[in-house]
Short mmCIF file of C-alpha atoms and ligand atoms in Angstrom, two decimals:
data_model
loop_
_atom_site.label_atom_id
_atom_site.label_comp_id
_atom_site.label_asym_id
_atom_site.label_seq_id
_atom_site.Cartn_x
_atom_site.Cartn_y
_atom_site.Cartn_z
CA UNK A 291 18.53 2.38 10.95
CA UNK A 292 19.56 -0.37 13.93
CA UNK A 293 16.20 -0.44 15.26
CA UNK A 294 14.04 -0.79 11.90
CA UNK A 295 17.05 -3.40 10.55
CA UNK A 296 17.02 -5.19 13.79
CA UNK A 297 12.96 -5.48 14.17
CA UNK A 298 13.00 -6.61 10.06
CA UNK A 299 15.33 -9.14 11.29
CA UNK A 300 13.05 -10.63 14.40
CA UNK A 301 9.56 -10.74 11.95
CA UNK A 302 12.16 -12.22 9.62
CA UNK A 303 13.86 -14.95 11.62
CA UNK A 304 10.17 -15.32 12.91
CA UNK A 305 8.88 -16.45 9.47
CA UNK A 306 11.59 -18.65 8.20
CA UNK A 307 11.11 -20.47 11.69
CA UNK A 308 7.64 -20.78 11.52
CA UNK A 309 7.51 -21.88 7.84
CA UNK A 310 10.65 -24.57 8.44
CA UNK A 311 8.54 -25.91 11.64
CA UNK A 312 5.58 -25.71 9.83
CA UNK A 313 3.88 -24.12 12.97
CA UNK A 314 0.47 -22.82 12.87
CA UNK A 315 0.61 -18.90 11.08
CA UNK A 316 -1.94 -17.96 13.15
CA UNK A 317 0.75 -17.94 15.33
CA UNK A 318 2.95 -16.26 13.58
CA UNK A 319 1.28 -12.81 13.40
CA UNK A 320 1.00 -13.07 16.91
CA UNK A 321 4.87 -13.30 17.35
CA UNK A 322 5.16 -10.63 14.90
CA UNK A 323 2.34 -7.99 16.18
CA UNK A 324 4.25 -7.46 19.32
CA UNK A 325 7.67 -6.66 17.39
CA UNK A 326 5.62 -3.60 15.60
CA UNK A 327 4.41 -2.35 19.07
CA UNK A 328 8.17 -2.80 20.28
CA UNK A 329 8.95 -0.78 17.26
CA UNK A 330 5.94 1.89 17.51
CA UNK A 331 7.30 2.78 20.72
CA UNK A 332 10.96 2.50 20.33
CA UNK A 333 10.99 4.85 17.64
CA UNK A 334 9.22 7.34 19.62
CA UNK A 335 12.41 8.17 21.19
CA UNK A 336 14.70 8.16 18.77
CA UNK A 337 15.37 11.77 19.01
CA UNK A 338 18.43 11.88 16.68
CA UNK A 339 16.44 10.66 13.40
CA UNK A 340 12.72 11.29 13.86
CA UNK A 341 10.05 10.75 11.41
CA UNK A 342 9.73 14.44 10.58
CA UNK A 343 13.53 14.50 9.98
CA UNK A 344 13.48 11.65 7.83
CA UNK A 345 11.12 12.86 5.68
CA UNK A 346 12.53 15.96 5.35
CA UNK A 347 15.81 14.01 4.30
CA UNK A 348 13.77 11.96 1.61
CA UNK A 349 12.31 14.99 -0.41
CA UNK A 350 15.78 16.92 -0.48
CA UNK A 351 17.10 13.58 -1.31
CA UNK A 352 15.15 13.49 -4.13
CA UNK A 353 15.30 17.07 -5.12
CA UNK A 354 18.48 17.31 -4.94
CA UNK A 355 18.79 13.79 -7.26
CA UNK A 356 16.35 15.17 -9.61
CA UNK A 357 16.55 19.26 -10.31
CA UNK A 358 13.70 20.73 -11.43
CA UNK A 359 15.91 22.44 -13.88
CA UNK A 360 16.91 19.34 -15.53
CA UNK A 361 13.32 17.88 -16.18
CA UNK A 362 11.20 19.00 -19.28
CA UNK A 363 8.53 18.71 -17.44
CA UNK A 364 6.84 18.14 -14.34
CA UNK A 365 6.81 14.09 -12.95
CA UNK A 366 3.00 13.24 -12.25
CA UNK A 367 2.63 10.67 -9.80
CA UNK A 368 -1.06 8.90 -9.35
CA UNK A 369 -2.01 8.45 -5.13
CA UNK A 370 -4.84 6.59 -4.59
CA UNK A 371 -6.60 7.37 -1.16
CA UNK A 372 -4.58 10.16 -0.72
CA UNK A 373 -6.92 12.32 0.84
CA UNK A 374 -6.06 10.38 4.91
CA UNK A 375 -3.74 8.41 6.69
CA UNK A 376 -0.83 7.37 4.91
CA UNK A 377 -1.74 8.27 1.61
CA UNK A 378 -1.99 12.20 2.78
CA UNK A 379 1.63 12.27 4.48
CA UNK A 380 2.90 10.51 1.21
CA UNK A 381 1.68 12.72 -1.08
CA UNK A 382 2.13 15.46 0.88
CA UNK A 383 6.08 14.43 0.54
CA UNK A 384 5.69 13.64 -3.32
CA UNK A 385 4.47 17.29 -3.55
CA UNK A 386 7.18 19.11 -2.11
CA UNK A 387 9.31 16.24 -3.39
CA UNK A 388 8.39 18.17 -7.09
CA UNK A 389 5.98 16.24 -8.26
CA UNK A 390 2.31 16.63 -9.45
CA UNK A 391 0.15 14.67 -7.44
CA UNK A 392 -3.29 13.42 -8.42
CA UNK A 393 -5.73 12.44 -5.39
CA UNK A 394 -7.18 9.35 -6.73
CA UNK A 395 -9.89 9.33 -3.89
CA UNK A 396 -13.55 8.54 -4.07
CA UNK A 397 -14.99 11.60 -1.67
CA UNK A 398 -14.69 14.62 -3.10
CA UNK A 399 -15.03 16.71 -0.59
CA UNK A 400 -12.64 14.66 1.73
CA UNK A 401 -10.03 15.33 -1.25
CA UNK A 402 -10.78 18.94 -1.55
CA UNK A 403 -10.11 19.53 2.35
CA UNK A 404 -7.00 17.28 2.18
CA UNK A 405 -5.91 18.95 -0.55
CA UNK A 406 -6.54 22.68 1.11
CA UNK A 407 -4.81 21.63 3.98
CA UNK A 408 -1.74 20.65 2.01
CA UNK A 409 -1.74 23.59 -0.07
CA UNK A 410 -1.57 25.60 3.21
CA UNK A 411 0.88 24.06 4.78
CA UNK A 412 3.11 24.10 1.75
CA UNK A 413 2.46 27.50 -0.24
CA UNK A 414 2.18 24.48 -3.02
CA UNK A 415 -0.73 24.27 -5.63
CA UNK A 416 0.85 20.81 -7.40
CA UNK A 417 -2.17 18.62 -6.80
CA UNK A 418 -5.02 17.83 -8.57
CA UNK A 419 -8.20 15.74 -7.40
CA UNK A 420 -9.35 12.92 -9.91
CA UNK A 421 -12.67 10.64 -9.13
CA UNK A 422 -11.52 6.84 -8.11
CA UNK A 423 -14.03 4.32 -6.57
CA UNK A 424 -11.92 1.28 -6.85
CA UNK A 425 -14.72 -0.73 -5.75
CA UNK A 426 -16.37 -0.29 -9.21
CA UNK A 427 -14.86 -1.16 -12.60
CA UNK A 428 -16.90 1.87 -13.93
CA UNK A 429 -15.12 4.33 -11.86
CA UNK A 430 -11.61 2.93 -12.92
CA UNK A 431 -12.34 2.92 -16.48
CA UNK A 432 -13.48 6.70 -16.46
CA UNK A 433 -10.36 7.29 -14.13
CA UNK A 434 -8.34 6.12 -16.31
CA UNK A 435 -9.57 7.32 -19.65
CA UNK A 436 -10.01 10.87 -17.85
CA UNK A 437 -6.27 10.45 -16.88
CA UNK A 438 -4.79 9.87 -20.67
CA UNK A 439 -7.03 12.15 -21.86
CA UNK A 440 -4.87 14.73 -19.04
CA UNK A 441 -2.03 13.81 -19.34
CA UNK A 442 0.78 12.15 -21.69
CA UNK A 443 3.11 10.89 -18.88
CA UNK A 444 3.19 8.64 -15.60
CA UNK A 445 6.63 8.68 -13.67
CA UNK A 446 4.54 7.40 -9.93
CA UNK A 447 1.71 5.06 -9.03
CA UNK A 448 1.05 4.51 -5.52
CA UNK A 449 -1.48 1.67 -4.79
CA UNK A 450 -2.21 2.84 -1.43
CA UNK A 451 -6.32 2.81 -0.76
CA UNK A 452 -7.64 0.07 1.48
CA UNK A 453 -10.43 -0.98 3.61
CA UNK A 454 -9.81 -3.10 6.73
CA UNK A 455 -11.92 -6.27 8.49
CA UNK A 456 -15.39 -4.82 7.20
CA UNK A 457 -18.12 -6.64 7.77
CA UNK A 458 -19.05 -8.78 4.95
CA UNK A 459 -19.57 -6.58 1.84
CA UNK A 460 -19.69 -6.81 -1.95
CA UNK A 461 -18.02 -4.19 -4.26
CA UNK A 462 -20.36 -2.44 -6.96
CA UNK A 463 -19.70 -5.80 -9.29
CA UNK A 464 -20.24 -7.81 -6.18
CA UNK A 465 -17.00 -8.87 -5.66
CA UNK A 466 -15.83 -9.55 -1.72
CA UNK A 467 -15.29 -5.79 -0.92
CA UNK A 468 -11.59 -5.95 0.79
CA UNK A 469 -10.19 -8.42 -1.94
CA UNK A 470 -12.38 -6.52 -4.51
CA UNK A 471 -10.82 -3.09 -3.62
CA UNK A 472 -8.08 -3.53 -2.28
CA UNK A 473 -6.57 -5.95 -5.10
CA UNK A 474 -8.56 -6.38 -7.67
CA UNK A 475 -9.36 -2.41 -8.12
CA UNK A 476 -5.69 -1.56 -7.98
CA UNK A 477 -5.43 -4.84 -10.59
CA UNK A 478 -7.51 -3.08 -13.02
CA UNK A 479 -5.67 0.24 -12.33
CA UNK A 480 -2.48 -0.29 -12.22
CA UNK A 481 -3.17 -2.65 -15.85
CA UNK A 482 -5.00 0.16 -17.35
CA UNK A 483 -2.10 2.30 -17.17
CA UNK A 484 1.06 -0.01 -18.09
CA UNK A 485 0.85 1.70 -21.17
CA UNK A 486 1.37 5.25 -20.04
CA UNK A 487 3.87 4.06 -17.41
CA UNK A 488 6.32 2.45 -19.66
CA UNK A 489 6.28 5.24 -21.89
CA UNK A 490 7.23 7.31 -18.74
CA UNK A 491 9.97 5.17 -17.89
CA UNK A 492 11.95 5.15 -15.67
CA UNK A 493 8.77 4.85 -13.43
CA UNK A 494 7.52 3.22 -10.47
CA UNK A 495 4.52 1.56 -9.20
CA UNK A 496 4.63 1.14 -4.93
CA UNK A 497 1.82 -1.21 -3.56
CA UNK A 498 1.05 -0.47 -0.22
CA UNK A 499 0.38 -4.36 1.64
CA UNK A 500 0.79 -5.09 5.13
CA UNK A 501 2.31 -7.76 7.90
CA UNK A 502 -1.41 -8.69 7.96
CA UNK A 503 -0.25 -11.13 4.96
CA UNK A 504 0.81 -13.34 7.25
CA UNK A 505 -2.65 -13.82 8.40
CA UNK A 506 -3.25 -15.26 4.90
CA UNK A 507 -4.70 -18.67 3.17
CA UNK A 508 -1.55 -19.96 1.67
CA UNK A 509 -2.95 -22.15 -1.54
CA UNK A 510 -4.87 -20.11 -4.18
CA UNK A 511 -7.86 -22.77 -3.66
CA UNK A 512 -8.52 -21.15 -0.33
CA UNK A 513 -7.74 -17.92 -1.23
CA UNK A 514 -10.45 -18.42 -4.50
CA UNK A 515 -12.78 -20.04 -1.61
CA UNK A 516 -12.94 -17.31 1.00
CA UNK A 517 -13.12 -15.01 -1.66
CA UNK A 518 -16.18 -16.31 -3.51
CA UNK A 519 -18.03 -18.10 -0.88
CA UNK A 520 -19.76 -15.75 1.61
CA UNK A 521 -19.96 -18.48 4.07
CA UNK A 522 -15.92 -18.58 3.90
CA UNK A 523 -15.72 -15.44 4.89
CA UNK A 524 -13.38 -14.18 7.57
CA UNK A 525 -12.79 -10.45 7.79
CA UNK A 526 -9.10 -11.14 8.89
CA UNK A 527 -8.11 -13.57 6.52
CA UNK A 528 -10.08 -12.04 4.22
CA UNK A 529 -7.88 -8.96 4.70
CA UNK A 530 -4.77 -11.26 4.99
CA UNK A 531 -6.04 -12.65 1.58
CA UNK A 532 -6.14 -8.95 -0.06
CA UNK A 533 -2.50 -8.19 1.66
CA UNK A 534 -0.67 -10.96 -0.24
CA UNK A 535 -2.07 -10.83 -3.20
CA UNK A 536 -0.77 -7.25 -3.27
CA UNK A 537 2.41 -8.53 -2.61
CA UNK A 538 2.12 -11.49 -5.43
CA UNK A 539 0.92 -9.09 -7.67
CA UNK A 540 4.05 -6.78 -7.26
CA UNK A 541 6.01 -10.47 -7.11
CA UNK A 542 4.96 -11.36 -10.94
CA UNK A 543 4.75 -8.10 -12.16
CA UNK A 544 7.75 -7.10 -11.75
CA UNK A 545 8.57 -10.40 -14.15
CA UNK A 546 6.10 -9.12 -16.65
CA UNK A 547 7.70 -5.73 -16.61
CA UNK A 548 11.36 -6.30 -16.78
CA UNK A 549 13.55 -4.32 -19.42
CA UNK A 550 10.42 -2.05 -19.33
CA UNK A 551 11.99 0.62 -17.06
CA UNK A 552 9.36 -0.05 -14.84
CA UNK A 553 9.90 -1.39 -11.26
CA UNK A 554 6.94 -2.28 -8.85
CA UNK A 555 7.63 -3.22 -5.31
CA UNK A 556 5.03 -3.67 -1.98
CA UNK A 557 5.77 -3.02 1.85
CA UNK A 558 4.76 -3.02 4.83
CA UNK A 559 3.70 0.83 6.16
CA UNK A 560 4.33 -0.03 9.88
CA UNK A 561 1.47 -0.41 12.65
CA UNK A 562 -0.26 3.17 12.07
CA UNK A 563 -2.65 5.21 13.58
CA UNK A 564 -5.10 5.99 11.26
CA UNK A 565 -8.67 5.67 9.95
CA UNK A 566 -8.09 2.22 8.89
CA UNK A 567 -9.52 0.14 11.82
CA UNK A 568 -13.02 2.32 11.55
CA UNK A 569 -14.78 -0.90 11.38
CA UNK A 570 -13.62 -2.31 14.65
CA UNK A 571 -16.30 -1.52 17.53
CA UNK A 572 -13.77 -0.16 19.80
CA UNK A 573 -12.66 2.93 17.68
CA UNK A 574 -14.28 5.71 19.32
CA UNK A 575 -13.62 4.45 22.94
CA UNK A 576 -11.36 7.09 24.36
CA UNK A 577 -9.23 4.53 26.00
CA UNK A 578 -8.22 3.07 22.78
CA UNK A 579 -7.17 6.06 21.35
CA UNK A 580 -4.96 7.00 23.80
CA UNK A 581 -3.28 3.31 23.46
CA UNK A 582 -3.20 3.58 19.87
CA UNK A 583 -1.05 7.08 19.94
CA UNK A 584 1.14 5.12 22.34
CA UNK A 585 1.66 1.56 20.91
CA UNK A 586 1.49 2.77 16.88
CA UNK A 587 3.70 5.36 14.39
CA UNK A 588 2.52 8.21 13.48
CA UNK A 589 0.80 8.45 9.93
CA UNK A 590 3.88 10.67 9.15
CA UNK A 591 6.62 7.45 10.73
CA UNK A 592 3.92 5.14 8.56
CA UNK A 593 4.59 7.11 5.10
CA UNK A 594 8.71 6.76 5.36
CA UNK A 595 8.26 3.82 3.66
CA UNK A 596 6.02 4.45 0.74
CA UNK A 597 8.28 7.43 0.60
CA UNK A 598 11.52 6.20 0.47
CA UNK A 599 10.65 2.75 -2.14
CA UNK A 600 8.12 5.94 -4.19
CA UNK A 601 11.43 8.57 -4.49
CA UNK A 602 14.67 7.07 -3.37
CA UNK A 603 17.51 6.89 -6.35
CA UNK A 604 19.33 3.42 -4.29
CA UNK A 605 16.20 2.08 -5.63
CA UNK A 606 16.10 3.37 -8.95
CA UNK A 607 16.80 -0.62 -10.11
CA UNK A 608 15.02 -2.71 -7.80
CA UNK A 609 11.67 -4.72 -8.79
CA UNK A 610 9.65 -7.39 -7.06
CA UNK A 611 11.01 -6.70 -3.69
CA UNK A 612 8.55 -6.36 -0.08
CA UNK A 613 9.78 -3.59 2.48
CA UNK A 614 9.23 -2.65 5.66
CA UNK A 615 10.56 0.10 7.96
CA UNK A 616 12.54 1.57 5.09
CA UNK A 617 14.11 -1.96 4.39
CA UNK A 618 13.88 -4.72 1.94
CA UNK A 619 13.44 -7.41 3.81
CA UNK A 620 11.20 -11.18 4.16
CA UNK A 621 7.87 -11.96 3.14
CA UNK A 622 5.92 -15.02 3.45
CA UNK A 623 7.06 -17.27 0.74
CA UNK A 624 3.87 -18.01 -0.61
CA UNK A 625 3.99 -14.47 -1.93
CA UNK A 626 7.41 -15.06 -3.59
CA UNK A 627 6.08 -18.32 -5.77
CA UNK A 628 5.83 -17.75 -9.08
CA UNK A 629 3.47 -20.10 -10.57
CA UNK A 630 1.52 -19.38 -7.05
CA UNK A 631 0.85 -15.52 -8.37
CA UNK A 632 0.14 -16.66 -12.18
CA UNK A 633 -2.87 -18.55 -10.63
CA UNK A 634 -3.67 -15.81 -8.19
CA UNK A 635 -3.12 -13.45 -11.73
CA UNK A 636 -5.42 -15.73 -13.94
CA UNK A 637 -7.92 -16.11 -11.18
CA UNK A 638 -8.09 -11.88 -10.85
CA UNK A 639 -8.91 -12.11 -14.39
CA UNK A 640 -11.64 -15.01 -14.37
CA UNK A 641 -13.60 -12.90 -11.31
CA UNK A 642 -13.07 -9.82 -13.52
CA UNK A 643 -14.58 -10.99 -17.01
CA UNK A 644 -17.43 -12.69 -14.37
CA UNK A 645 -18.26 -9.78 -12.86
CA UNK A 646 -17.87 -7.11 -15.83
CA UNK A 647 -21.73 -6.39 -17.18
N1 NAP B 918 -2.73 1.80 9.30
C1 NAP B 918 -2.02 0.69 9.41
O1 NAP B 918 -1.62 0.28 10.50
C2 NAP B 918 -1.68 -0.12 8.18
C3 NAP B 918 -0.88 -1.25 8.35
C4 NAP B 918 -0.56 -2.01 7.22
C5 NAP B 918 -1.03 -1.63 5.97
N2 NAP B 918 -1.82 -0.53 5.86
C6 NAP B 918 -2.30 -0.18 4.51
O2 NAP B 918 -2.05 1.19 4.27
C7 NAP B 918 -2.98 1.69 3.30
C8 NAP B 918 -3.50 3.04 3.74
O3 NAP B 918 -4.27 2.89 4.91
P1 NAP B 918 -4.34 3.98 6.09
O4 NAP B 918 -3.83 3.30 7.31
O5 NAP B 918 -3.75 5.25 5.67
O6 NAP B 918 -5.93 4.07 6.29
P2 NAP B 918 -6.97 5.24 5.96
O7 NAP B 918 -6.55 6.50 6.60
O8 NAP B 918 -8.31 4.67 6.31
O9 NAP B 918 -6.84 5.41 4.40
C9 NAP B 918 -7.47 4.53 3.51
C10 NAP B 918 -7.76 5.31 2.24
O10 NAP B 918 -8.30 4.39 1.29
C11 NAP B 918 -9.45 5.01 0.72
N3 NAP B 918 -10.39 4.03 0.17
C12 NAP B 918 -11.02 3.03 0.81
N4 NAP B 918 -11.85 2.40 -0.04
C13 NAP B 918 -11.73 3.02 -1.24
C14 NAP B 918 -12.34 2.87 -2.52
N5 NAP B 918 -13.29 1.94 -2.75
N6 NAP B 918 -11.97 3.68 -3.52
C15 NAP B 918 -11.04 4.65 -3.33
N7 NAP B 918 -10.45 4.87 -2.15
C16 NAP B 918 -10.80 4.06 -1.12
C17 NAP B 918 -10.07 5.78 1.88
O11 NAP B 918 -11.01 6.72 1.38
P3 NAP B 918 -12.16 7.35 2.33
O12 NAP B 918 -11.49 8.37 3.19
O13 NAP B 918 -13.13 7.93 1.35
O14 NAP B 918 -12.72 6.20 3.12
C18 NAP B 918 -8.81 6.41 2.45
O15 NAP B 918 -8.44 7.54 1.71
C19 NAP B 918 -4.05 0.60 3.15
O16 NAP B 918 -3.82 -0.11 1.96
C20 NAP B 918 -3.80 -0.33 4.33
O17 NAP B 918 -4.18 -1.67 4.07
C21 NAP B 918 -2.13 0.25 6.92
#
């Protein structure tokens, strides 16, 4: 754990610096993008604790925390883009974990082979595929209907689906497509099933975000700008943008929920190599591939974190907090400011009620 404290410590010391000096933030996630390669590759050879050990300790952790002889019934926990990346090692974990895991993922077919895969690997049948575009309000509404009509209880929800630096897009209800999925559709998700949740509780809600927050517009005026006005757009900031509002979502409701049994909190996954940068031109160069193994984790080193904040009983308590390598640790403190998110909140619910038919 020195490495991952000691690298939350440099991005850390990095922000309060650059937010007391008032320095540009551009040039902050430059300072910080080189700590995650320093990381990446650091970890690589830390032979006495590697990724595949670690998870391995998190499942029995929890297993051992939570017998299966002592529930009533199976935990169901809710992944959304579980079928790659991140979201496949995590619920791959939350399976043998004990729970039942449903692949909230908008291909069925990539689902199904995910799933198979799983299943194969585990001698475990515990998952489930359910229908989720979260770039259309339709699909969430018949996800989530389908889901209480399924099932009683909700003890997980991992917000993990995202789409990175697309070109300019529009979601099904022409919203900006990365804000559009990868806040507001986990917005209207993660709302729609409150209900269920808290009568699950204890229960948790993880929201996968990234570093890339710190390449964000830090007044909601911008943020409603580059969102709304095409000519605004800037498929990094726009990301940034979509990054911190996950984490100012998680911020104010964790307010909303407290006494609820409920505890949301966001993090950072790590720099992983994964399907996420499919946009970028470079992607199927063979070159870059080879540098991306070497300079980012593993999707299995990128899920330790979802895993751990998803399963692990220190956390049992904790709401509103941002993670990274397996830490709590410091977020920009934009995303921290309270009447900040209850803007960013009542402007998710403006674009909404605009954009519902
Ligand atoms: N990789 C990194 O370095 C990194 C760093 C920081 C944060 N993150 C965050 O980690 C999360 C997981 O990303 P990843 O790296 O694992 O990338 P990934 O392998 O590309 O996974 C993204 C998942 O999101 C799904 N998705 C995209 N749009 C969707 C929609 N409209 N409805 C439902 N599902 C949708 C994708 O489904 P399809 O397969 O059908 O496209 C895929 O399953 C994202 O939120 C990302 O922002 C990643």
């Amino acid at each position: 754990m020195i490495l991952e404290k000691f690298s939350n410590w440099i991005v850390s010391f990095q922000i309060n610096f650059v937010e007391r000096i008032r320095l540009g933030r551009s040039m902050l996630g430059f300072m910080a993008v080189p700590v995650e390669f320093f990381y990446a590759v650091l970890s690589k050879f830390n032979l006495a604790s590697p990724p595949k050990v670690k998870f391995n300790r998190y499942v029995i952790e929890y297993r051992k925390t939570n017998p299966v002889e002592q529930q009533s019934e199976q935990p169901i926990a809710i992944v959304t883009g579980a079928n790659s990346g991140i979201g496949y090692t995590t619920s791959k974990a939350l399976m043998l974990a004990g729970f039942h895991v449903i692949f909230a993922c908008r291909n069925k077919d990539l689902a199904t082979e995910a799933m198979d895969k799983i299943k194969k690997e585990t001698n475990l049948e515990t998952c489930e595929y359910m229908h989720l575009d979260l770039s259309s309000f339709e699909s969430i509404h018949q996800f989530t209907t389908e889901f209480k009509s399924k099932y009683a209880s909700l003890k997980l929800l991992v917000n993990n689906a995202g789409v990175m630096m697309c070109p300019y897009l529009k979601t099904k209800d022409g919203i900006e497509m990365q804000f559009g999925t990868n806040h507001v559709g986990h917005f209207i998700l993660t709302n729609n099933l409150l209900d269920v949740l808290k009568r699950s509780s204890p229960a948790r809600i993880v929201n996968v975000s990234s570093l890339a927050h710190l390449f964000a517009d830090t007044t909601i005026e911008k943020i409603i700008e580059r969102t709304t006005n095409p000519k605004k757009y800037n498929k990094i900031w726009n990301y940034g943008n979509s990054k911190i509002a996950n984490i100012m979502f998680s911020t104010l409701l964790a307010k909303k929920l407290s006494g609820t049994g409920v505890v949301v909190n966001s993090l950072h996954p790590g720099s992983v190599n994964t399907g996420l940068t499919r946009y970028s031109s470079f992607d199927n160069n063979f070159l870059v591939r080879f540098i991306k193994s070497i300079l980012l984790l593993s999707p299995t080193a990128g899920s330790l974190t979802t895993i751990k904040v998803a399963t692990s009983s220190d956390l049992e308590n904790v709401t509103g907090k941002y993670f990274a390598r397996e830490n709590e640790t410091t977020a920009l403190s934009f995303s921290q400011n309270i009447p900040a998110c209850q803007e960013l909140w009542d402007f998710t619910e403006s674009l909404i009620q605009e954009h519902s038919a």
